[in-house]
Amino acid sequence: MFHKLRLKLTLINVSVMALLLLFFVVGTFVIMKEQLFNQSQQLMQIMASEAGSSSVSDTREHSKHLTKYFYLKTDALGKITESSSDLPLVIDQLAPLVYEIFHRPNTKGEVDFQDETYSYLKVPLKQSPGFVISFVDLHEEREILGKLLISLTTGGLICLVLAYYASRFMAERAMAPIKKSWQRQQDFVADASHELRTPLTVVQVNLELVKGNPEETVASQSKWLNYSLLETKRMSKLVSDLLFLARADSQQQTLEIKKFSLDRALHGVIESFRPLAVTSGIHLDSSLNSEITFFGDAFRIEQLLVILLDNALKYTPSGGRVTLGLRNWDTYVEITVSDSGEGIEPEHLPKIFERFYRVDKARSQLKEGTGLGLAIADWIIQSHHGRVKVSSCPGKGTTFVISLPHQSKSF
Ligand code: ADP
């Protein structure tokens, strides 16, 4: 799939380059041709008028210009009466050429004569009947133009080959983030399917057990039904987390930015965790003394704290301590959630924000969770232009420090 895409991108680039090069080659060639021929035309004009008025007739003066110039004067019958000093052939050999042009209706043009092509200009003589015909041998111009065309075409082809490799390289580079996000998406779908399959199997097995004992009462089978219910809740949480991240990926997850009291919001969240902390035998402390007004999405910031406190309580054994801190600085606020729990090994720390990443799968399996909580937390922090720092000491505890900059209303 990416092979084809790269080829397509490369070919598009090369086609555009080829078109531009073609314009350049044709343009340069046409301009050069026009200039060379105009120059010849002008010199022929000068020569014809000088010869016509019989003032100057030395073509050597013009011979510094790349071409051979000469003129011939005729009488009223087309017979040569006078010529310039430098002639490419003897006068008699030129008679048929003059005769042909003399009888041509147009006063300028090109004529092929003895393997040469001449450009000519026919001007009537002022003093006597007849014409002065000035010639220019176009051989050298044609040679110059031929060489120019070969050079331009060769240069163009070399450029095209280079453009092909450059385009391939650029296409490869441009595709790197696409490849990465495609791979991420593939992994995400695979992980999501895997995570959904487990609770679905549990529900199915439990319901089959219930179905296998139709004579039993609901109360007597409540164990299986409760397992099913628990797994359904887990699935529902998983699906809503997946939906959140899918929306975030497609930029559909938006924030509702408004001014709110951050300390009050955090207070509300911590209070909602108190019953759980009490039943788990964990001390839950908070220092939310200062009043802080903050511009942000209050709901999402509460969700962020729910994720962090939920983890802190989940991974802290009975008798431990979980602390929530809030500090207001000039340009940002700092939320700290620390626990005295099991901690995280240093090698796992950089990965805990990845989707579906759970430090010890076997151990985590015993604790409720989807492995998506911190990925969602990270999105919330990033979308508020904030930063998160995690420090942990295995066996001693973990601390999450979140800095969220104070924003203007415009966000
Ligand atoms: P989960 O639903 O498994 O908690 P998260 O994304 O919230 O998923 O966390 C990812 C992993 O990071 C967890 O499985 C856990 O191993 C580790 N983790 C997160 N918070 C803590 C914490 N406070 N103490 C110890 N480990 C933690």
mmCIF file of N, CA and C in Angstrom, residues 164-287:
data_model
loop_
_atom_site.group_PDB
_atom_site.id
_atom_site.type_symbol
_atom_site.label_atom_id
_atom_site.label_comp_id
_atom_site.label_asym_id
_atom_site.label_seq_id
_atom_site.Cartn_x
_atom_site.Cartn_y
_atom_site.Cartn_z
ATOM 1 N N TYR A 164 13.733 12.702 -9.858
ATOM 2 C CA TYR A 164 13.077 11.439 -9.511
ATOM 3 C C TYR A 164 13.574 10.952 -8.143
ATOM 4 N N TYR A 165 14.919 10.955 -7.983
ATOM 5 C CA TYR A 165 15.462 10.457 -6.719
ATOM 6 C C TYR A 165 15.133 11.409 -5.562
ATOM 7 N N ALA A 166 15.188 12.721 -5.852
ATOM 8 C CA ALA A 166 14.849 13.695 -4.803
ATOM 9 C C ALA A 166 13.383 13.519 -4.399
ATOM 10 N N SER A 167 12.513 13.318 -5.390
ATOM 11 C CA SER A 167 11.086 13.172 -5.101
ATOM 12 C C SER A 167 10.831 11.901 -4.298
ATOM 13 N N ARG A 168 11.567 10.841 -4.652
ATOM 14 C CA ARG A 168 11.407 9.573 -3.919
ATOM 15 C C ARG A 168 11.775 9.763 -2.452
ATOM 16 N N PHE A 169 12.874 10.496 -2.253
ATOM 17 C CA PHE A 169 13.349 10.752 -0.900
ATOM 18 C C PHE A 169 12.325 11.597 -0.126
ATOM 19 N N MET A 170 11.836 12.643 -0.819
ATOM 20 C CA MET A 170 10.861 13.532 -0.168
ATOM 21 C C MET A 170 9.562 12.779 0.125
ATOM 22 N N ALA A 171 9.139 11.938 -0.822
ATOM 23 C CA ALA A 171 7.904 11.176 -0.628
ATOM 24 C C ALA A 171 8.055 10.249 0.571
ATOM 25 N N GLU A 172 9.228 9.648 0.678
ATOM 26 C CA GLU A 172 9.490 8.736 1.800
ATOM 27 C C GLU A 172 9.387 9.497 3.122
ATOM 28 N N ARG A 173 9.985 10.693 3.107
ATOM 29 C CA ARG A 173 9.964 11.514 4.333
ATOM 30 C C ARG A 173 8.556 11.971 4.666
ATOM 31 N N ALA A 174 7.817 12.376 3.623
ATOM 32 C CA ALA A 174 6.458 12.868 3.846
ATOM 33 C C ALA A 174 5.557 11.750 4.363
ATOM 34 N N MET A 175 5.903 10.510 3.959
ATOM 35 C CA MET A 175 5.034 9.400 4.349
ATOM 36 C C MET A 175 5.339 8.850 5.733
ATOM 37 N N ALA A 176 6.505 9.215 6.271
ATOM 38 C CA ALA A 176 6.908 8.647 7.561
ATOM 39 C C ALA A 176 5.838 8.871 8.647
ATOM 40 N N PRO A 177 5.331 10.131 8.822
ATOM 41 C CA PRO A 177 4.307 10.286 9.867
ATOM 42 C C PRO A 177 3.001 9.567 9.534
ATOM 43 N N ILE A 178 2.691 9.478 8.218
ATOM 44 C CA ILE A 178 1.457 8.765 7.825
ATOM 45 C C ILE A 178 1.599 7.289 8.185
ATOM 46 N N LYS A 179 2.785 6.733 7.865
ATOM 47 C CA LYS A 179 3.042 5.320 8.169
ATOM 48 C C LYS A 179 2.899 5.069 9.660
ATOM 49 N N LYS A 180 3.498 6.020 10.427
ATOM 50 C CA LYS A 180 3.507 5.860 11.876
ATOM 51 C C LYS A 180 2.075 5.862 12.423
ATOM 52 N N SER A 181 1.290 6.843 11.935
ATOM 53 C CA SER A 181 -0.064 6.937 12.490
ATOM 54 C C SER A 181 -0.922 5.783 12.004
ATOM 55 N N TRP A 182 -0.648 5.280 10.801
ATOM 56 C CA TRP A 182 -1.383 4.110 10.300
ATOM 57 C C TRP A 182 -1.059 2.904 11.158
ATOM 58 N N GLN A 183 0.222 2.735 11.485
ATOM 59 C CA GLN A 183 0.637 1.610 12.312
ATOM 60 C C GLN A 183 0.006 1.719 13.701
ATOM 61 N N ARG A 184 -0.024 2.969 14.194
ATOM 62 C CA ARG A 184 -0.626 3.205 15.515
ATOM 63 C C ARG A 184 -2.092 2.824 15.515
ATOM 64 N N GLN A 185 -2.756 3.215 14.416
ATOM 65 C CA GLN A 185 -4.179 2.924 14.268
ATOM 66 C C GLN A 185 -4.410 1.412 14.214
ATOM 67 N N GLN A 186 -3.524 0.713 13.478
ATOM 68 C CA GLN A 186 -3.642 -0.746 13.362
ATOM 69 C C GLN A 186 -3.496 -1.388 14.732
ATOM 70 N N ASP A 187 -2.460 -0.923 15.474
ATOM 71 C CA ASP A 187 -2.222 -1.484 16.814
ATOM 72 C C ASP A 187 -3.413 -1.202 17.725
ATOM 73 N N PHE A 188 -3.932 0.028 17.570
ATOM 74 C CA PHE A 188 -5.057 0.461 18.399
ATOM 75 C C PHE A 188 -6.257 -0.458 18.176
ATOM 76 N N VAL A 189 -6.565 -0.712 16.906
ATOM 77 C CA VAL A 189 -7.720 -1.553 16.575
ATOM 78 C C VAL A 189 -7.486 -2.970 17.097
ATOM 79 N N ALA A 190 -6.247 -3.473 16.904
ATOM 80 C CA ALA A 190 -5.941 -4.837 17.362
ATOM 81 C C ALA A 190 -6.082 -4.932 18.885
ATOM 82 N N ASP A 191 -5.513 -3.926 19.591
ATOM 83 C CA ASP A 191 -5.596 -3.931 21.062
ATOM 84 C C ASP A 191 -7.039 -3.806 21.531
ATOM 85 N N ALA A 192 -7.780 -2.906 20.855
ATOM 86 C CA ALA A 192 -9.175 -2.683 21.252
ATOM 87 C C ALA A 192 -9.978 -3.969 21.080
ATOM 88 N N SER A 193 -9.770 -4.663 19.975
ATOM 89 C CA SER A 193 -10.522 -5.903 19.735
ATOM 90 C C SER A 193 -10.165 -6.924 20.805
ATOM 91 N N HIS A 194 -8.863 -6.969 21.109
ATOM 92 C CA HIS A 194 -8.411 -7.933 22.098
ATOM 93 C C HIS A 194 -9.041 -7.621 23.469
ATOM 94 N N GLU A 195 -9.010 -6.339 23.841
ATOM 95 C CA GLU A 195 -9.547 -5.938 25.148
ATOM 96 C C GLU A 195 -11.045 -6.174 25.237
ATOM 97 N N LEU A 196 -11.743 -6.045 24.099
ATOM 98 C CA LEU A 196 -13.194 -6.249 24.117
ATOM 99 C C LEU A 196 -13.548 -7.735 24.126
ATOM 100 N N ARG A 197 -12.670 -8.528 23.557
ATOM 101 C CA ARG A 197 -12.971 -9.959 23.459
ATOM 102 C C ARG A 197 -12.988 -10.603 24.845
ATOM 103 N N THR A 198 -12.082 -10.191 25.714
ATOM 104 C CA THR A 198 -12.006 -10.807 27.048
ATOM 105 C C THR A 198 -13.318 -10.641 27.834
ATOM 106 N N PRO A 199 -13.797 -9.397 28.042
ATOM 107 C CA PRO A 199 -15.056 -9.302 28.798
ATOM 108 C C PRO A 199 -16.225 -9.972 28.083
ATOM 109 N N LEU A 200 -16.219 -9.931 26.764
ATOM 110 C CA LEU A 200 -17.322 -10.565 26.029
ATOM 111 C C LEU A 200 -17.343 -12.075 26.283
ATOM 112 N N THR A 201 -16.148 -12.661 26.331
ATOM 113 C CA THR A 201 -16.073 -14.100 26.587
ATOM 114 C C THR A 201 -16.577 -14.403 28.002
ATOM 115 N N VAL A 202 -16.163 -13.548 28.950
ATOM 116 C CA VAL A 202 -16.594 -13.763 30.344
ATOM 117 C C VAL A 202 -18.112 -13.701 30.431
ATOM 118 N N VAL A 203 -18.695 -12.681 29.783
ATOM 119 C CA VAL A 203 -20.162 -12.526 29.813
ATOM 120 C C VAL A 203 -20.807 -13.760 29.194
ATOM 121 N N GLN A 204 -20.289 -14.188 28.070
ATOM 122 C CA GLN A 204 -20.864 -15.319 27.355
ATOM 123 C C GLN A 204 -20.819 -16.585 28.216
ATOM 124 N N VAL A 205 -19.662 -16.848 28.821
ATOM 125 C CA VAL A 205 -19.501 -18.058 29.641
ATOM 126 C C VAL A 205 -20.470 -18.023 30.825
ATOM 127 N N ASN A 206 -20.548 -16.862 31.482
ATOM 128 C CA ASN A 206 -21.429 -16.748 32.651
ATOM 129 C C ASN A 206 -22.887 -16.910 32.283
ATOM 130 N N LEU A 207 -23.287 -16.312 31.172
ATOM 131 C CA LEU A 207 -24.685 -16.425 30.755
ATOM 132 C C LEU A 207 -25.019 -17.859 30.320
ATOM 133 N N GLU A 208 -24.027 -18.513 29.751
ATOM 134 C CA GLU A 208 -24.270 -19.918 29.357
ATOM 135 C C GLU A 208 -24.472 -20.795 30.598
ATOM 136 N N LEU A 209 -23.708 -20.447 31.673
ATOM 137 C CA LEU A 209 -23.867 -21.188 32.929
ATOM 138 C C LEU A 209 -25.280 -21.014 33.483
ATOM 139 N N VAL A 210 -25.757 -19.752 33.415
ATOM 140 C CA VAL A 210 -27.113 -19.457 33.905
ATOM 141 C C VAL A 210 -28.125 -20.219 33.061
ATOM 142 N N LYS A 211 -27.912 -20.161 31.750
ATOM 143 C CA LYS A 211 -28.846 -20.810 30.824
ATOM 144 C C LYS A 211 -28.862 -22.334 31.027
ATOM 145 N N GLY A 212 -27.721 -22.871 31.415
ATOM 146 C CA GLY A 212 -27.613 -24.330 31.607
ATOM 147 C C GLY A 212 -28.358 -24.833 32.835
ATOM 148 N N ASN A 213 -28.747 -23.909 33.704
ATOM 149 C CA ASN A 213 -29.506 -24.320 34.905
ATOM 150 C C ASN A 213 -30.843 -23.581 34.950
ATOM 151 N N PRO A 214 -31.741 -23.891 34.054
ATOM 152 C CA PRO A 214 -32.993 -23.113 33.964
ATOM 153 C C PRO A 214 -33.887 -23.266 35.191
ATOM 154 N N GLU A 215 -33.696 -24.358 35.915
ATOM 155 C CA GLU A 215 -34.590 -24.571 37.084
ATOM 156 C C GLU A 215 -34.127 -23.758 38.296
ATOM 157 N N GLU A 216 -32.888 -23.249 38.280
ATOM 158 C CA GLU A 216 -32.364 -22.466 39.421
ATOM 159 C C GLU A 216 -32.980 -21.063 39.463
ATOM 160 N N THR A 217 -33.032 -20.477 40.664
ATOM 161 C CA THR A 217 -33.585 -19.117 40.782
ATOM 162 C C THR A 217 -32.501 -18.093 40.402
ATOM 163 N N VAL A 218 -32.970 -16.849 40.142
ATOM 164 C CA VAL A 218 -32.034 -15.763 39.817
ATOM 165 C C VAL A 218 -31.085 -15.529 40.989
ATOM 166 N N ALA A 219 -31.673 -15.592 42.215
ATOM 167 C CA ALA A 219 -30.851 -15.336 43.406
ATOM 168 C C ALA A 219 -29.723 -16.357 43.508
ATOM 169 N N SER A 220 -30.066 -17.624 43.220
ATOM 170 C CA SER A 220 -29.025 -18.651 43.361
ATOM 171 C C SER A 220 -27.947 -18.536 42.279
ATOM 172 N N GLN A 221 -28.284 -17.860 41.191
ATOM 173 C CA GLN A 221 -27.287 -17.716 40.106
ATOM 174 C C GLN A 221 -26.698 -16.303 40.048
ATOM 175 N N SER A 222 -26.942 -15.546 41.112
ATOM 176 C CA SER A 222 -26.514 -14.136 41.088
ATOM 177 C C SER A 222 -24.996 -13.994 40.897
ATOM 178 N N LYS A 223 -24.244 -14.988 41.339
ATOM 179 C CA LYS A 223 -22.783 -14.927 41.193
ATOM 180 C C LYS A 223 -22.407 -14.758 39.707
ATOM 181 N N TRP A 224 -23.006 -15.614 38.852
ATOM 182 C CA TRP A 224 -22.687 -15.565 37.415
ATOM 183 C C TRP A 224 -23.220 -14.269 36.798
ATOM 184 N N LEU A 225 -24.419 -13.907 37.307
ATOM 185 C CA LEU A 225 -25.019 -12.681 36.745
ATOM 186 C C LEU A 225 -24.198 -11.451 37.137
ATOM 187 N N ASN A 226 -23.690 -11.475 38.371
ATOM 188 C CA ASN A 226 -22.866 -10.335 38.817
ATOM 189 C C ASN A 226 -21.577 -10.229 38.019
ATOM 190 N N TYR A 227 -20.976 -11.390 37.719
ATOM 191 C CA TYR A 227 -19.746 -11.382 36.900
ATOM 192 C C TYR A 227 -20.036 -10.736 35.535
ATOM 193 N N SER A 228 -21.209 -11.159 34.994
ATOM 194 C CA SER A 228 -21.584 -10.628 33.663
ATOM 195 C C SER A 228 -21.764 -9.123 33.742
ATOM 196 N N LEU A 229 -22.451 -8.707 34.808
ATOM 197 C CA LEU A 229 -22.725 -7.271 34.964
ATOM 198 C C LEU A 229 -21.428 -6.474 35.091
ATOM 199 N N LEU A 230 -20.523 -7.035 35.873
ATOM 200 C CA LEU A 230 -19.223 -6.377 36.086
ATOM 201 C C LEU A 230 -18.469 -6.203 34.765
ATOM 202 N N GLU A 231 -18.494 -7.268 33.988
ATOM 203 C CA GLU A 231 -17.771 -7.224 32.702
ATOM 204 C C GLU A 231 -18.463 -6.264 31.725
ATOM 205 N N THR A 232 -19.797 -6.199 31.809
ATOM 206 C CA THR A 232 -20.522 -5.274 30.918
ATOM 207 C C THR A 232 -20.143 -3.840 31.254
ATOM 208 N N LYS A 233 -20.019 -3.605 32.571
ATOM 209 C CA LYS A 233 -19.620 -2.247 32.989
ATOM 210 C C LYS A 233 -18.217 -1.942 32.480
ATOM 211 N N ARG A 234 -17.355 -2.931 32.594
ATOM 212 C CA ARG A 234 -15.963 -2.771 32.126
ATOM 213 C C ARG A 234 -15.941 -2.452 30.630
ATOM 214 N N MET A 235 -16.797 -3.209 29.909
ATOM 215 C CA MET A 235 -16.853 -3.001 28.461
ATOM 216 C C MET A 235 -17.353 -1.614 28.116
ATOM 217 N N SER A 236 -18.378 -1.212 28.895
ATOM 218 C CA SER A 236 -18.974 0.103 28.631
ATOM 219 C C SER A 236 -17.928 1.201 28.841
ATOM 220 N N LYS A 237 -17.128 1.039 29.913
ATOM 221 C CA LYS A 237 -16.064 2.020 30.188
ATOM 222 C C LYS A 237 -15.029 1.997 29.064
ATOM 223 N N LEU A 238 -14.684 0.786 28.653
ATOM 224 C CA LEU A 238 -13.687 0.624 27.592
ATOM 225 C C LEU A 238 -14.171 1.285 26.298
ATOM 226 N N VAL A 239 -15.443 1.037 25.960
ATOM 227 C CA VAL A 239 -15.979 1.592 24.712
ATOM 228 C C VAL A 239 -16.012 3.121 24.779
ATOM 229 N N SER A 240 -16.390 3.657 25.955
ATOM 230 C CA SER A 240 -16.446 5.131 26.011
ATOM 231 C C SER A 240 -15.034 5.724 25.959
ATOM 232 N N ASP A 241 -14.049 5.027 26.552
ATOM 233 C CA ASP A 241 -12.653 5.492 26.443
ATOM 234 C C ASP A 241 -12.163 5.442 25.000
ATOM 235 N N LEU A 242 -12.507 4.346 24.322
ATOM 236 C CA LEU A 242 -12.092 4.191 22.922
ATOM 237 C C LEU A 242 -12.699 5.291 22.055
ATOM 238 N N LEU A 243 -13.972 5.566 22.346
ATOM 239 C CA LEU A 243 -14.678 6.602 21.582
ATOM 240 C C LEU A 243 -14.011 7.965 21.794
ATOM 241 N N PHE A 244 -13.640 8.210 23.061
ATOM 242 C CA PHE A 244 -12.977 9.477 23.385
ATOM 243 C C PHE A 244 -11.699 9.626 22.560
ATOM 244 N N LEU A 245 -10.870 8.575 22.562
ATOM 245 C CA LEU A 245 -9.589 8.655 21.853
ATOM 246 C C LEU A 245 -9.782 8.715 20.339
ATOM 247 N N ALA A 246 -10.785 7.992 19.847
ATOM 248 C CA ALA A 246 -11.045 8.027 18.398
ATOM 249 C C ALA A 246 -11.444 9.443 17.993
ATOM 250 N N ARG A 247 -12.278 10.074 18.842
ATOM 251 C CA ARG A 247 -12.687 11.467 18.556
ATOM 252 C C ARG A 247 -11.491 12.397 18.635
ATOM 253 N N ALA A 248 -10.645 12.148 19.646
ATOM 254 C CA ALA A 248 -9.443 12.993 19.795
ATOM 255 C C ALA A 248 -8.566 12.874 18.557
ATOM 256 N N ASP A 249 -8.421 11.642 18.056
ATOM 257 C CA ASP A 249 -7.584 11.424 16.861
ATOM 258 C C ASP A 249 -8.129 12.145 15.655
ATOM 259 N N SER A 250 -9.447 12.157 15.534
ATOM 260 C CA SER A 250 -10.024 12.784 14.332
ATOM 261 C C SER A 250 -10.374 14.258 14.582
ATOM 262 N N GLN A 251 -9.779 14.834 15.631
ATOM 263 C CA GLN A 251 -9.945 16.262 15.966
ATOM 264 C C GLN A 251 -11.406 16.633 16.258
ATOM 265 N N GLN A 252 -12.227 15.623 16.579
ATOM 266 C CA GLN A 252 -13.635 15.946 16.862
ATOM 267 C C GLN A 252 -13.866 16.210 18.339
ATOM 268 N N GLN A 253 -12.874 15.810 19.155
ATOM 269 C CA GLN A 253 -13.004 16.029 20.592
ATOM 270 C C GLN A 253 -12.637 17.476 20.890
ATOM 271 N N THR A 254 -13.617 18.236 21.231
ATOM 272 C CA THR A 254 -13.325 19.657 21.460
ATOM 273 C C THR A 254 -13.391 19.992 22.950
ATOM 274 N N LEU A 255 -12.858 21.144 23.268
ATOM 275 C CA LEU A 255 -12.881 21.585 24.669
ATOM 276 C C LEU A 255 -13.919 22.686 24.826
ATOM 277 N N GLU A 256 -14.511 22.700 26.017
ATOM 278 C CA GLU A 256 -15.440 23.806 26.304
ATOM 279 C C GLU A 256 -14.736 24.741 27.274
ATOM 280 N N ILE A 257 -14.098 25.727 26.715
ATOM 281 C CA ILE A 257 -13.262 26.592 27.539
ATOM 282 C C ILE A 257 -14.112 27.650 28.233
ATOM 283 N N LYS A 258 -13.971 27.681 29.518
ATOM 284 C CA LYS A 258 -14.619 28.772 30.260
ATOM 285 C C LYS A 258 -13.848 29.025 31.561
ATOM 286 N N LYS A 259 -14.215 30.139 32.180
ATOM 287 C CA LYS A 259 -13.551 30.505 33.431
ATOM 288 C C LYS A 259 -14.196 29.688 34.556
ATOM 289 N N PHE A 260 -13.386 29.051 35.376
ATOM 290 C CA PHE A 260 -13.973 28.301 36.499
ATOM 291 C C PHE A 260 -13.000 28.288 37.674
ATOM 292 N N SER A 261 -13.555 27.906 38.819
ATOM 293 C CA SER A 261 -12.706 27.865 40.013
ATOM 294 C C SER A 261 -12.043 26.497 40.083
ATOM 295 N N LEU A 262 -10.740 26.490 39.848
ATOM 296 C CA LEU A 262 -10.002 25.219 39.765
ATOM 297 C C LEU A 262 -9.978 24.515 41.124
ATOM 298 N N ASP A 263 -9.757 25.298 42.191
ATOM 299 C CA ASP A 263 -9.665 24.660 43.515
ATOM 300 C C ASP A 263 -10.988 24.001 43.909
ATOM 301 N N ARG A 264 -12.091 24.668 43.518
ATOM 302 C CA ARG A 264 -13.390 24.080 43.872
ATOM 303 C C ARG A 264 -13.639 22.802 43.063
ATOM 304 N N ALA A 265 -13.258 22.856 41.775
ATOM 305 C CA ALA A 265 -13.447 21.679 40.924
ATOM 306 C C ALA A 265 -12.663 20.488 41.482
ATOM 307 N N LEU A 266 -11.400 20.744 41.855
ATOM 308 C CA LEU A 266 -10.558 19.658 42.371
ATOM 309 C C LEU A 266 -11.081 19.155 43.720
ATOM 310 N N HIS A 267 -11.589 20.105 44.498
ATOM 311 C CA HIS A 267 -12.147 19.730 45.801
ATOM 312 C C HIS A 267 -13.316 18.754 45.607
ATOM 313 N N GLY A 268 -14.175 19.087 44.630
ATOM 314 C CA GLY A 268 -15.342 18.228 44.338
ATOM 315 C C GLY A 268 -14.880 16.821 43.981
ATOM 316 N N VAL A 269 -13.824 16.726 43.168
ATOM 317 C CA VAL A 269 -13.356 15.404 42.737
ATOM 318 C C VAL A 269 -12.790 14.633 43.923
ATOM 319 N N ILE A 270 -11.971 15.287 44.716
ATOM 320 C CA ILE A 270 -11.328 14.545 45.822
ATOM 321 C C ILE A 270 -12.369 14.066 46.850
ATOM 322 N N GLU A 271 -13.388 14.894 47.022
ATOM 323 C CA GLU A 271 -14.432 14.478 47.968
ATOM 324 C C GLU A 271 -15.151 13.226 47.480
ATOM 325 N N SER A 272 -15.317 13.149 46.153
ATOM 326 C CA SER A 272 -16.022 11.985 45.604
ATOM 327 C C SER A 272 -15.196 10.702 45.775
ATOM 328 N N PHE A 273 -13.871 10.858 46.002
ATOM 329 C CA PHE A 273 -13.016 9.678 46.181
ATOM 330 C C PHE A 273 -12.879 9.265 47.652
ATOM 331 N N ARG A 274 -13.384 10.126 48.544
ATOM 332 C CA ARG A 274 -13.164 9.838 49.970
ATOM 333 C C ARG A 274 -13.725 8.486 50.419
ATOM 334 N N PRO A 275 -14.992 8.186 50.032
ATOM 335 C CA PRO A 275 -15.535 6.878 50.482
ATOM 336 C C PRO A 275 -14.660 5.716 50.037
ATOM 337 N N LEU A 276 -14.159 5.765 48.777
ATOM 338 C CA LEU A 276 -13.306 4.688 48.257
ATOM 339 C C LEU A 276 -12.005 4.600 49.053
ATOM 340 N N ALA A 277 -11.454 5.800 49.369
ATOM 341 C CA ALA A 277 -10.201 5.834 50.131
ATOM 342 C C ALA A 277 -10.411 5.211 51.513
ATOM 343 N N VAL A 278 -11.548 5.535 52.113
ATOM 344 C CA VAL A 278 -11.827 5.010 53.463
ATOM 345 C C VAL A 278 -11.935 3.494 53.403
ATOM 346 N N THR A 279 -12.726 2.989 52.433
ATOM 347 C CA THR A 279 -12.896 1.527 52.366
ATOM 348 C C THR A 279 -11.583 0.826 51.996
ATOM 349 N N SER A 280 -10.704 1.537 51.273
ATOM 350 C CA SER A 280 -9.419 0.909 50.914
ATOM 351 C C SER A 280 -8.381 1.110 52.000
ATOM 352 N N GLY A 281 -8.719 1.854 53.026
ATOM 353 C CA GLY A 281 -7.787 2.097 54.123
ATOM 354 C C GLY A 281 -6.621 2.988 53.708
ATOM 355 N N ILE A 282 -6.899 3.954 52.852
ATOM 356 C CA ILE A 282 -5.825 4.853 52.373
ATOM 357 C C ILE A 282 -6.111 6.279 52.861
ATOM 358 N N HIS A 283 -5.048 6.958 53.335
ATOM 359 C CA HIS A 283 -5.223 8.358 53.762
ATOM 360 C C HIS A 283 -5.230 9.235 52.526
ATOM 361 N N LEU A 284 -6.263 10.038 52.433
ATOM 362 C CA LEU A 284 -6.369 10.922 51.258
ATOM 363 C C LEU A 284 -6.247 12.366 51.734
ATOM 364 N N ASP A 285 -5.129 12.999 51.374
ATOM 365 C CA ASP A 285 -4.897 14.393 51.820
ATOM 366 C C ASP A 285 -4.981 15.328 50.633
ATOM 367 N N SER A 286 -5.333 16.563 50.958
ATOM 368 C CA SER A 286 -5.294 17.565 49.881
ATOM 369 C C SER A 286 -4.928 18.919 50.457
ATOM 370 N N SER A 287 -4.226 19.698 49.668
ATOM 371 C CA SER A 287 -3.943 21.081 50.088
ATOM 372 C C SER A 287 -4.449 22.005 48.990
#
